[in-house]
Coordinates of C-alpha atoms in Angstrom, one line a residue:
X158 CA 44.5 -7.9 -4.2
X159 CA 40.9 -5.7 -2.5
X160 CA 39.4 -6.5 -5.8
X161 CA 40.6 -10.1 -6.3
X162 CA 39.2 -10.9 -2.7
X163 CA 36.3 -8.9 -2.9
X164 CA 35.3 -11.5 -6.2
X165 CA 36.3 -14.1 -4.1
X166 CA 33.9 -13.4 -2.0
X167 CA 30.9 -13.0 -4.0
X168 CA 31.8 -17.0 -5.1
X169 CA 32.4 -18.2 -1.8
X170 CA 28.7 -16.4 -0.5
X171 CA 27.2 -17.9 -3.9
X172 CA 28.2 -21.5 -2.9
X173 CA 27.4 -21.0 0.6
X174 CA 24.0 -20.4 -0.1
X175 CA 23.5 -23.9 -1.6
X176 CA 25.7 -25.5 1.5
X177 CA 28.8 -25.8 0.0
X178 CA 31.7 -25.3 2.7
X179 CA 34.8 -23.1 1.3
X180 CA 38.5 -22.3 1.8
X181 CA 40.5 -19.6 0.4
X182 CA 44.0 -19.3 0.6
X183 CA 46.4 -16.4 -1.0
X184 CA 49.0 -18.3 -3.7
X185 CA 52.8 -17.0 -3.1
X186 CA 54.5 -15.2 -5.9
X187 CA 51.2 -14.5 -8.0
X188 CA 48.3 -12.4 -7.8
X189 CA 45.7 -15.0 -7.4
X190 CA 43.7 -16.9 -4.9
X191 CA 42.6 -20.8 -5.2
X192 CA 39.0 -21.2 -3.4
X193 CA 38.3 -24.6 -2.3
X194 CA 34.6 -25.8 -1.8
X195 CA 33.5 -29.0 -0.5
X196 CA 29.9 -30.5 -0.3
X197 CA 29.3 -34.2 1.0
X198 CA 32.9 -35.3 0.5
X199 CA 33.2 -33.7 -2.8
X200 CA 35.7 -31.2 -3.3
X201 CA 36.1 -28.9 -6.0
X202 CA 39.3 -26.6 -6.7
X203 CA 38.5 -22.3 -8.2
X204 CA 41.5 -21.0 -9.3
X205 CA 40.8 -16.9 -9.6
X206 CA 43.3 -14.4 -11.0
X207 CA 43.0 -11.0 -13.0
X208 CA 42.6 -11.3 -16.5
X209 CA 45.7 -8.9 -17.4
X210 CA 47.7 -11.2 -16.1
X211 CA 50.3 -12.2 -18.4
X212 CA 53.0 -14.1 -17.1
X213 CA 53.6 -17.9 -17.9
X214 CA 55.0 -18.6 -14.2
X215 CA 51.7 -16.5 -13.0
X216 CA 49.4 -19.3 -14.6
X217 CA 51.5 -22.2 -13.4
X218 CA 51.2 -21.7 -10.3
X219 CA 47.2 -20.7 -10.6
X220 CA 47.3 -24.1 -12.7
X221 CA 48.7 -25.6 -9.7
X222 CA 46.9 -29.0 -8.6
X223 CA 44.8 -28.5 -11.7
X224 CA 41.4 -26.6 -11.0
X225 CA 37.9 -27.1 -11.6
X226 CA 37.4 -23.6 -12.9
X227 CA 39.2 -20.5 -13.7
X228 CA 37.8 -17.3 -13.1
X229 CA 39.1 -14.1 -14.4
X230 CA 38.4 -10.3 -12.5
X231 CA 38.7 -7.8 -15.1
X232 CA 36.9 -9.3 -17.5
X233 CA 37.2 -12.9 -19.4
X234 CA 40.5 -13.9 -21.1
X235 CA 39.7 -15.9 -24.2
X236 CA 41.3 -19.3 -24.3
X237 CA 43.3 -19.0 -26.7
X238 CA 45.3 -15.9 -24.6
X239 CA 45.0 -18.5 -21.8
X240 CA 46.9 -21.4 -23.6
X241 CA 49.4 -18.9 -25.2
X242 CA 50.2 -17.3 -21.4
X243 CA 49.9 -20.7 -19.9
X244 CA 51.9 -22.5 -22.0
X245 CA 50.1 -25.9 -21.1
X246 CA 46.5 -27.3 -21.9
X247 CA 43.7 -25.6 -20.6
X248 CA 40.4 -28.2 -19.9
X249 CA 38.6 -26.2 -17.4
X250 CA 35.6 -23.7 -17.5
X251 CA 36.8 -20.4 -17.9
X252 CA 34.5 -17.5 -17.0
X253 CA 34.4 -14.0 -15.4
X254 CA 34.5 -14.1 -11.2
X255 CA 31.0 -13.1 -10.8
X256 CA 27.8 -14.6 -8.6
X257 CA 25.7 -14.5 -12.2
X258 CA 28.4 -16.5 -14.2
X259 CA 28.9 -18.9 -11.7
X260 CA 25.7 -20.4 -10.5
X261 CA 25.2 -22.4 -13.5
X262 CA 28.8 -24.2 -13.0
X263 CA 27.7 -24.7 -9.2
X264 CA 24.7 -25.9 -10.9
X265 CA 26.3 -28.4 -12.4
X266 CA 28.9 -30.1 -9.9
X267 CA 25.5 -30.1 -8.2
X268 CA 24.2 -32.5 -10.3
X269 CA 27.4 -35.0 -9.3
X270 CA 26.8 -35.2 -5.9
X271 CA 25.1 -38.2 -4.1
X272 CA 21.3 -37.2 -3.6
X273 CA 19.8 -37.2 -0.1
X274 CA 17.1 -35.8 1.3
X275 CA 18.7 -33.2 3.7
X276 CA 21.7 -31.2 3.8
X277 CA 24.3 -32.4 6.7
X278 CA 23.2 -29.4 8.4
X279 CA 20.0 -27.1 8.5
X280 CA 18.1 -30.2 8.5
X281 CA 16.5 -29.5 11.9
X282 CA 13.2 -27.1 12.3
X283 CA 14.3 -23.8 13.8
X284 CA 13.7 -22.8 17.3
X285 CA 12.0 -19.2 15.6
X286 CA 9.4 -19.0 12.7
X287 CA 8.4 -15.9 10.8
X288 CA 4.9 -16.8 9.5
X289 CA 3.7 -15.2 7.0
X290 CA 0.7 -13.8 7.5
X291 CA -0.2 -11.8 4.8
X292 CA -4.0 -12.6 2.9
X293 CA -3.7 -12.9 -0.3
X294 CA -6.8 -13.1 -3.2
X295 CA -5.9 -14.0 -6.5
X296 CA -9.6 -14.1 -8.7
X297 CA -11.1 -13.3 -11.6
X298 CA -13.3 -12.1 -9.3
X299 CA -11.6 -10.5 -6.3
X300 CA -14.6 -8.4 -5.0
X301 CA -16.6 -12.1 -4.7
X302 CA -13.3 -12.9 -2.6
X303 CA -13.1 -10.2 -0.6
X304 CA -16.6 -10.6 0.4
X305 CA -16.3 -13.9 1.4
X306 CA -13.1 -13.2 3.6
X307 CA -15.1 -10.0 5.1
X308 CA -18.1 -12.5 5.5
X309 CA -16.3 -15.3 7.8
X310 CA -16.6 -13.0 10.7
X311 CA -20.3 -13.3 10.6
X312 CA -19.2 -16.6 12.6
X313 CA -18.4 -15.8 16.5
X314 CA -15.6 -18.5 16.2
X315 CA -13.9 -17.0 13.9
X316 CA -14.5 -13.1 14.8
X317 CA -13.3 -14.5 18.2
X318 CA -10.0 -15.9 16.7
X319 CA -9.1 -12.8 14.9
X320 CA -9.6 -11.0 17.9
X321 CA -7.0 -13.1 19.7
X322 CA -4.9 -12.3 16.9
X323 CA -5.0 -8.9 16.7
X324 CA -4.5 -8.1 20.6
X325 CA -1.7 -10.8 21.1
X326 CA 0.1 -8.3 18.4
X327 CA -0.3 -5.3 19.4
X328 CA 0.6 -6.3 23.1
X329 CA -2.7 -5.9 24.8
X330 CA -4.4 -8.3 26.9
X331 CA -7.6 -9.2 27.2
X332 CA -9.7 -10.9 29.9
X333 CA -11.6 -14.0 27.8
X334 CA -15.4 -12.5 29.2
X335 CA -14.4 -9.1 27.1
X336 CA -12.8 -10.9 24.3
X337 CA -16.3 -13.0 23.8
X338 CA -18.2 -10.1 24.7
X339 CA -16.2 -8.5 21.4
X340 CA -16.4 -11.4 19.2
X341 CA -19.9 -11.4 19.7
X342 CA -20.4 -7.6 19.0
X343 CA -18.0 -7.8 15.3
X344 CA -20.1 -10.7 13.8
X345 CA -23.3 -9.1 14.9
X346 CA -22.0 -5.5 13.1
X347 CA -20.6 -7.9 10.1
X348 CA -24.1 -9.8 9.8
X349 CA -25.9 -6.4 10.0
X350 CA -23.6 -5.1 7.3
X351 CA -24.1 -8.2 5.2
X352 CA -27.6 -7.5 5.0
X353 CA -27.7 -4.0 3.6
X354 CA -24.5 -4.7 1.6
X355 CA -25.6 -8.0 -0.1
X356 CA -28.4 -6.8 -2.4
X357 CA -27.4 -3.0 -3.1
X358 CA -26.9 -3.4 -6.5
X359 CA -30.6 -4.6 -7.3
X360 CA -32.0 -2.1 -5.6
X361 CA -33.5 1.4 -6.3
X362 CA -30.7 4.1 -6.3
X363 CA -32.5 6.1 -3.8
X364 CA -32.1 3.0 -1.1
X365 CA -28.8 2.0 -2.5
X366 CA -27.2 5.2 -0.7
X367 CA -29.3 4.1 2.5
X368 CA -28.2 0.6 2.3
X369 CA -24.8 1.7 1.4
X370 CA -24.5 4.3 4.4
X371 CA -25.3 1.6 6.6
X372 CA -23.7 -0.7 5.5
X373 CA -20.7 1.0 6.6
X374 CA -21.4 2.3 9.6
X375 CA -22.3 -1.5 10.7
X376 CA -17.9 -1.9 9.5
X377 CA -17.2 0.9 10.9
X378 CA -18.9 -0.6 14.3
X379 CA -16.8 -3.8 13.9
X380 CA -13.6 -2.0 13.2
X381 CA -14.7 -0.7 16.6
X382 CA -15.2 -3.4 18.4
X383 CA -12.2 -5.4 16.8
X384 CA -9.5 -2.5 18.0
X385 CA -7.8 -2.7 21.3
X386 CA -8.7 0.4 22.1
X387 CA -12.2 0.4 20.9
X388 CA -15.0 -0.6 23.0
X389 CA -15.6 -3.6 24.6
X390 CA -19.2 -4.2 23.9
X391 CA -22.0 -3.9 21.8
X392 CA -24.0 -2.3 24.4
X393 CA -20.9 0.7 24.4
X394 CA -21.2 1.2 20.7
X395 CA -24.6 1.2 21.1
X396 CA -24.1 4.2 23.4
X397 CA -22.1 6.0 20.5
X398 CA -24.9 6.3 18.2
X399 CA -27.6 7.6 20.9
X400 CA -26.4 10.8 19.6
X401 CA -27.1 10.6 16.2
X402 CA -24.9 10.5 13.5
X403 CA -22.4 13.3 14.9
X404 CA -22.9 14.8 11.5
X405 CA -25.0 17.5 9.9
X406 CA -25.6 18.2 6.5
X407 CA -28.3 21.5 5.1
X408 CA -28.1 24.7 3.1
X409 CA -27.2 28.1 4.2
X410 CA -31.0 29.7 3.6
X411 CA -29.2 32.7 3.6
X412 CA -27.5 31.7 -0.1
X413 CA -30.7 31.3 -1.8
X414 CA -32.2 28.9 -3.7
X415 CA -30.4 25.9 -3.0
X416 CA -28.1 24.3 -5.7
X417 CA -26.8 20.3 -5.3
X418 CA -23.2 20.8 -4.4
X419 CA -24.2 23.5 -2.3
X420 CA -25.4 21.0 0.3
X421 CA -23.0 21.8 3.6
X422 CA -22.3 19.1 5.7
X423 CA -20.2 19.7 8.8
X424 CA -18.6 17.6 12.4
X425 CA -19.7 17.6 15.5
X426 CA -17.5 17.9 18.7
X427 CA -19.3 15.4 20.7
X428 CA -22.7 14.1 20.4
X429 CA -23.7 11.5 18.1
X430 CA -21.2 8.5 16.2
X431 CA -18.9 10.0 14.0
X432 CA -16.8 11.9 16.0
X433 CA -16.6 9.1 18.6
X434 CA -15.1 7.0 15.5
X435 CA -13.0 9.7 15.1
X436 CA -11.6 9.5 18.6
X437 CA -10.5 5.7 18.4
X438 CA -9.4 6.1 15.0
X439 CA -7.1 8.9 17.4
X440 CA -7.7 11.6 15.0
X441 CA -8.1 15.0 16.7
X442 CA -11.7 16.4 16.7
X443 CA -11.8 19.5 19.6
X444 CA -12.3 22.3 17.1
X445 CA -15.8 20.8 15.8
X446 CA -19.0 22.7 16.3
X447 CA -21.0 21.7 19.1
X448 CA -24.2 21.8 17.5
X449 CA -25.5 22.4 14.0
X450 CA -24.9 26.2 13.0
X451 CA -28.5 27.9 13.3
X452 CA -27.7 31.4 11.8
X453 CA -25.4 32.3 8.6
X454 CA -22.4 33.2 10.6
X455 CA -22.3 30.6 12.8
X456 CA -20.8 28.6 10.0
X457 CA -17.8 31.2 9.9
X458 CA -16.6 29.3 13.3
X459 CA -17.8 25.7 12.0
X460 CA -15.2 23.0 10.4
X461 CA -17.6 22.2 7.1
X462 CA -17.5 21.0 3.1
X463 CA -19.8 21.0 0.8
X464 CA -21.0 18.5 -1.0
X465 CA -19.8 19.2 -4.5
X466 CA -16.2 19.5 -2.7
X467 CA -16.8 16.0 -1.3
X468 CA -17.4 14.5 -4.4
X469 CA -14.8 16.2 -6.3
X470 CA -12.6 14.7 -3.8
X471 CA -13.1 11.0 -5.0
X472 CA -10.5 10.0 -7.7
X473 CA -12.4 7.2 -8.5
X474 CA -15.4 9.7 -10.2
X475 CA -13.5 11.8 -11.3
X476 CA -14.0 11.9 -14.9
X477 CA -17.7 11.8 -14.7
X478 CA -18.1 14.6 -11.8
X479 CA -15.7 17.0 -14.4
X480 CA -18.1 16.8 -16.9
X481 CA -21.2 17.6 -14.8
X482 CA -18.8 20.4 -12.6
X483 CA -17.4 23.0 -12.7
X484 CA -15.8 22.4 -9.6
X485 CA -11.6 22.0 -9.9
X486 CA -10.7 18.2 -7.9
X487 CA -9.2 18.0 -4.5
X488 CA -6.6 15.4 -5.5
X489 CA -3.1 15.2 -6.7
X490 CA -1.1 12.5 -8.4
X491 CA 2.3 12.3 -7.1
X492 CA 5.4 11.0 -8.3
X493 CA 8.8 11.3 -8.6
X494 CA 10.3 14.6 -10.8
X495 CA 12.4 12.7 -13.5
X496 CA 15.4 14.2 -12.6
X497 CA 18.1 15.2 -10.5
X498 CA 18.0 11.7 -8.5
X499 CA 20.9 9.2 -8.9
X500 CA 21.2 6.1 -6.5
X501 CA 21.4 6.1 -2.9
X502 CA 18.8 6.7 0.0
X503 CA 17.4 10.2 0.5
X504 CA 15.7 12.2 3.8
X505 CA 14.2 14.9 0.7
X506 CA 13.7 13.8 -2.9
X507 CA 12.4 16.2 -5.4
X508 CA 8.3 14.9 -6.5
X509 CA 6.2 16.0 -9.2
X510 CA 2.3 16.5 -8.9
X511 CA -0.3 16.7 -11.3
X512 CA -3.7 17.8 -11.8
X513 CA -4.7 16.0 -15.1
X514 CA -8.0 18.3 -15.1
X515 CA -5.7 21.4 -15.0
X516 CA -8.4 23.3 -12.9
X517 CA -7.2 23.7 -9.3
X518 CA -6.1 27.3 -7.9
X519 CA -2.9 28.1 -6.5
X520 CA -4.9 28.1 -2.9
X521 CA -5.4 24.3 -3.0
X522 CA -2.0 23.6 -2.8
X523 CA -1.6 25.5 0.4
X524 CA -3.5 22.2 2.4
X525 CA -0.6 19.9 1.0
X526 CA 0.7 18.2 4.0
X527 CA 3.5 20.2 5.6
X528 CA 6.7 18.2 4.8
X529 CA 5.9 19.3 0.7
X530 CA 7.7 22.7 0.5
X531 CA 9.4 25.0 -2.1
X532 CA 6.8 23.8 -5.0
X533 CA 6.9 25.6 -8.2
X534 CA 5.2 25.3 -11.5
X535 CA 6.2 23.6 -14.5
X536 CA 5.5 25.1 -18.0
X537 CA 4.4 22.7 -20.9
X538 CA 7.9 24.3 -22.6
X539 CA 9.9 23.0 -19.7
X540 CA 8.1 19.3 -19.8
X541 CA 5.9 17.2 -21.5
X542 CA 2.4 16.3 -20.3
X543 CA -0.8 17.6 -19.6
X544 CA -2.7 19.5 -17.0
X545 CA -0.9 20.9 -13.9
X546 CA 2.2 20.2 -13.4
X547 CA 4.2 21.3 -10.0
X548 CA 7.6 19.9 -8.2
X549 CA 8.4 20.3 -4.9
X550 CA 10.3 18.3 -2.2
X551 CA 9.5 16.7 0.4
X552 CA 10.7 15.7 3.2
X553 CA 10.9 12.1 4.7
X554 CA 13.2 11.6 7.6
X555 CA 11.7 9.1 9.1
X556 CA 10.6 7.0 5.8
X557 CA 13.1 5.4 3.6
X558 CA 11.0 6.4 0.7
X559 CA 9.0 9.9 -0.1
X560 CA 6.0 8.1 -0.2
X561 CA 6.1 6.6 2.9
X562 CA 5.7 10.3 4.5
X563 CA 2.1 11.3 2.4
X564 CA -1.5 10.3 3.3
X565 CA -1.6 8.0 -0.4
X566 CA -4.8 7.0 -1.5
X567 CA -4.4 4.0 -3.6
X568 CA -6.4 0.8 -4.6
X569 CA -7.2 -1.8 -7.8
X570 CA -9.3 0.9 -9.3
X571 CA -7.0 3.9 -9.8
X572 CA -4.2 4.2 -12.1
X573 CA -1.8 5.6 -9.8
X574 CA -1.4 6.8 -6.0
X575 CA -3.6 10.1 -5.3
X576 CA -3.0 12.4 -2.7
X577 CA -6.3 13.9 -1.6
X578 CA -6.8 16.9 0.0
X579 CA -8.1 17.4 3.8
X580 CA -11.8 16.8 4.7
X581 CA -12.4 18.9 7.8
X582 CA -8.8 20.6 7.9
X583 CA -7.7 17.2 8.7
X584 CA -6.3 13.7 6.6
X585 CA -9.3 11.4 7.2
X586 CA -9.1 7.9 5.8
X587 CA -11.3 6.8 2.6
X588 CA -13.6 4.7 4.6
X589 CA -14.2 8.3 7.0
X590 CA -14.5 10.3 3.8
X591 CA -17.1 7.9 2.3
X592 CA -19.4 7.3 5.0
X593 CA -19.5 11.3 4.9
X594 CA -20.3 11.5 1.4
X595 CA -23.1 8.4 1.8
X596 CA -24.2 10.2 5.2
X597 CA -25.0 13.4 2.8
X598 CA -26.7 11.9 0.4
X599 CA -28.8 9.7 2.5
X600 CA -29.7 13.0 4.1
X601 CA -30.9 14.3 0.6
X602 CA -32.7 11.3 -0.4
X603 CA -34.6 10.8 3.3
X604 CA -35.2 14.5 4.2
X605 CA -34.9 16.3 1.5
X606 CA -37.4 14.5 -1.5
X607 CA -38.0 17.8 -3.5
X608 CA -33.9 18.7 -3.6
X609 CA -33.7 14.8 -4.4
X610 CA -36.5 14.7 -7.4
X611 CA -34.4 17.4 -9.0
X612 CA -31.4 14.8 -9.6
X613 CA -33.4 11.9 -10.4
X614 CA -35.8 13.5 -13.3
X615 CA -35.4 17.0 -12.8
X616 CA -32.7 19.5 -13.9
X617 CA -29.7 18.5 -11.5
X618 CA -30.2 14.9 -13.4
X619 CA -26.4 15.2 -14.7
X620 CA -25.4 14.1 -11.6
X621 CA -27.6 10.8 -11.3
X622 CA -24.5 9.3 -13.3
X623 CA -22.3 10.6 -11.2
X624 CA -24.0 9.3 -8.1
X625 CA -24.4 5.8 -9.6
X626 CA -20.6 5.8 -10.5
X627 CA -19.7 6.9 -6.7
X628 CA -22.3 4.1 -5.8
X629 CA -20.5 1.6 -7.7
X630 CA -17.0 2.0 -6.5
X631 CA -18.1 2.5 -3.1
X632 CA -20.0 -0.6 -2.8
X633 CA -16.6 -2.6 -4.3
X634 CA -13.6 -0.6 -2.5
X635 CA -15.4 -0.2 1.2
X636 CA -15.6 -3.6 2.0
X637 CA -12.1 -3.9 0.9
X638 CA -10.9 -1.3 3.3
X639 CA -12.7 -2.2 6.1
X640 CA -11.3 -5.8 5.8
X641 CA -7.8 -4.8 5.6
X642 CA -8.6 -2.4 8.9
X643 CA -10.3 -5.9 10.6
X644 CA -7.4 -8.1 10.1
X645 CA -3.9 -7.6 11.5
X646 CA -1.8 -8.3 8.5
X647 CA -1.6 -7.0 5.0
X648 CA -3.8 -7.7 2.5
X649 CA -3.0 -8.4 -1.3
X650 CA -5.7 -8.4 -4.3
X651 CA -4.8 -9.3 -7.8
X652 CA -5.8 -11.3 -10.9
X653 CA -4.7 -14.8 -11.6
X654 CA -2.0 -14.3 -14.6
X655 CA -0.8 -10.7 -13.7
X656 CA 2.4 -9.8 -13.0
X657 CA 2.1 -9.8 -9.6
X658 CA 0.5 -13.0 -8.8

């Protein structure tokens, strides 16, 4: 009878959900059950029973006080077996005792019931609403969207409501002189961003990066200001960038002639904005230099990258930065190994990643995040695909998926999740990443104009559309990140018609 009960069951939960109140009571000398459901005074009789059952006296007393329905566990009994077992007339539905073959019958008894407006109970508003929050943009034009959602906190009002929104969540309170004193400081930092961001793509390439730069660091100030553990004033974040940009980017003399990705550009512990951003972001920044290394092996002790190694960190320029490169990229695409998982949940699963470009050294897989482990190379042979294939697990106690325990990368303009190496021996976000990039190339195009001629006319000019590329997706995927960092709740992008609108 477990199985006969547990069928019952999933009928009984089915017409619950739709208010119908049920009964179910065990018929003596027969293995079956009759379910009774009732729903504004109307009543309607299930009789359920195993399909192997065979025996006339069985069905009489199923049969008994003639049922709406029969349903069958163990698959359907046609109705002529019914009649012939039965030994009487059969004029009820007969299907198989499952949630999907009964909705439509509850369905229809539906449809016979008197019609009013609310349900006898559930009609009153509960004491406890979950709103949902989430933003979502559904556009032919989603960057035109996202700009105008990022652009309402221009407006003191409203940067001053999201602000109550965001501290009232995260538990933190806030006397009302700081909370204006914010409000006031995030639309300033959005305004300011609005007007370097608003007409980078008619401008010059040369101030494009400047505007760009700027641009962001004006977000990055509003993220700032917006967290509850960021500063409280405009006048503090003004403090932050006293210092400089907390950044340095030149060439090591001492390699010769300089070449574009050669460019170095390094941390600083203290001084300047970055690595105050760093701190409320609560990423660790103690082992950066103090100040800009002066002699060649002062960078030995100095947490640096070059610029070709930025770049080829960007998934999103990829393509174009292989052609003009040599350089392998510092990004992975994950996923799971097509094998060796059935169902359940997992605290290891086995994950597959690739480098489509097939040109990253054994070393780079050494800064995967600690929790990959025993990763070993796949041969073409063993599967299909291109590039460079690895598995490995990792482990994810504390995530119900494997995903859940990597620093993803993902947005509208990628394919698929990339895991991207560290910057700095550490996991920075995008937004971090790209302000470093735009940092170093504003430094080439303000300081450096003869290394800067040679990309824009001379003989590095394979990179220009490389640069304009990075430009590009920078200008539509920043914005976009710093928005979903401003708000509190999740934000979803997608075009009218897709799948998941």
């Amino acid at each position: 009878m477990a199985r006969l009960n547990s069928k019952a069951e999933d009928l009984v939960s089915v017409a619950k959900r739709q208010g119908w109140v049920s009964t179910v009571r065990e018929l003596p000398d027969a293995e079956s059950l009759q379910i009774t459901i009732e729903k504004k005074q109307v009543q309607r009789l299930i009789s359920c029973m195993y399909s192997a059952s065979s025996s006339p006296g069985w069905y009489r007393i199923a049969l008994n006080g003639e049922p709406d329905l029969l349903a069958f566990v163990g698959g359907v009994a046609t109705l002529e077996q019914v009649k012939e077992y039965a030994q009487t007339p059969i004029p009820m539905p007969i299907i198989g005792a499952s949630a999907r073959e009964f909705t439509p019958i509850l369905n229809q008894w539906e449809t016979d019931l008197p019609k009013t407006r609310w349900r006898d109970s559930g009609a009153t508003i509960p004491e406890r609403i979950v709103r949902d929050d989430k933003r979502r943009i559904a556009s032919e034009a989603p960057f035109d969207q996202i700009m105008m959602q990022l652009g309402q906190f221009r407006s003191v009002t409203l940067a001053q409501k999201l602000l109550e929104e965001k501290f009232e969540l995260s538990g933190t309170k806030i006397q009302q002189k700081e909370l204006e004193s914010r409000a006031e400081g995030v639309a300033f930092c959005v305004r300011s961003a609005f007007s370097y961001l608003d007409h980078a793509a008619m401008i010059s390439m040369s101030q494009r990066i400047v505007s760009l730069y700027y641009g962001s660091v004006a977000l990055a100030e509003a993220e700032i200001l917006a967290s509850p553990n960021g500063k409280s004033s405009l006048d503090e974040v003004e403090k932050l960038t006293k210092g400089g940009h907390g950044l340095f980017a030149q060439f090591n003399d001492d390699h010769g002639p300089p070449e574009f990705e050669e460019l170095i550009v390094g941390p600083l512990r203290n001084n300047g904005f970055f690595p105050q951003w760093l701190k409320i972001l609560g990423i660790q920044h103690d082992d950066f230099s103090e100040g800009k290394p002066k002699k060649p092996e002062d960078y030995k002790s100095s947490r640096h990258i070059t610029l070709g190694d930025l770049m080829a960190s960007i998934p999103e320029i990829s393509t174009l930065f292989l052609d003009a490169s040599n350089k392998p990229p510092r990004w992975v695409v994950p996923s799971l190994a097509p094998r060796l998982h059935g169902a359940g949940q997992y605290t290891s699963t086995l994950i597959r990643l690739r480098d489509r470009s097939g040109r990253m050294p054994k070393e780079y897989f050494d800064e995967l995040p600690d929790c990959i482990h025993d990763l070993y190379f796949v041969t073409p042979e063993e599967e299909d695909g291109t590039g460079l294939i690895l598995e490995g697990i990792v482990n994810h106690p504390n995530h119900k998926y494997w995903w859940g325990a990597l620093p993803l990368h993902r947005n509208r303009n990628l394919a698929s999740s990339c895991l991207i190496l560290p910057v700095f021996g550490r996991w920075l976000p995008y937004r971090v990443h790209a302000v470093v990039l735009l940092y170093a190339l504003s430094i080439l195009v303000r300081y450096m104009p003869g290394t800067w001629q040679r990309v824009v006319g001379g003989p590095w000019d394979h990179y220009e559309v490389v640069i304009e590329s990075l430009l590009d997706g920078f200008s539509k995927i920043l914005p976009e990140v710093f928005l979903k960092e401003l708000i509190p709740h999740d934000l979803d992008v997608y075009l009218p018609g897709s799948i998941f609108s």
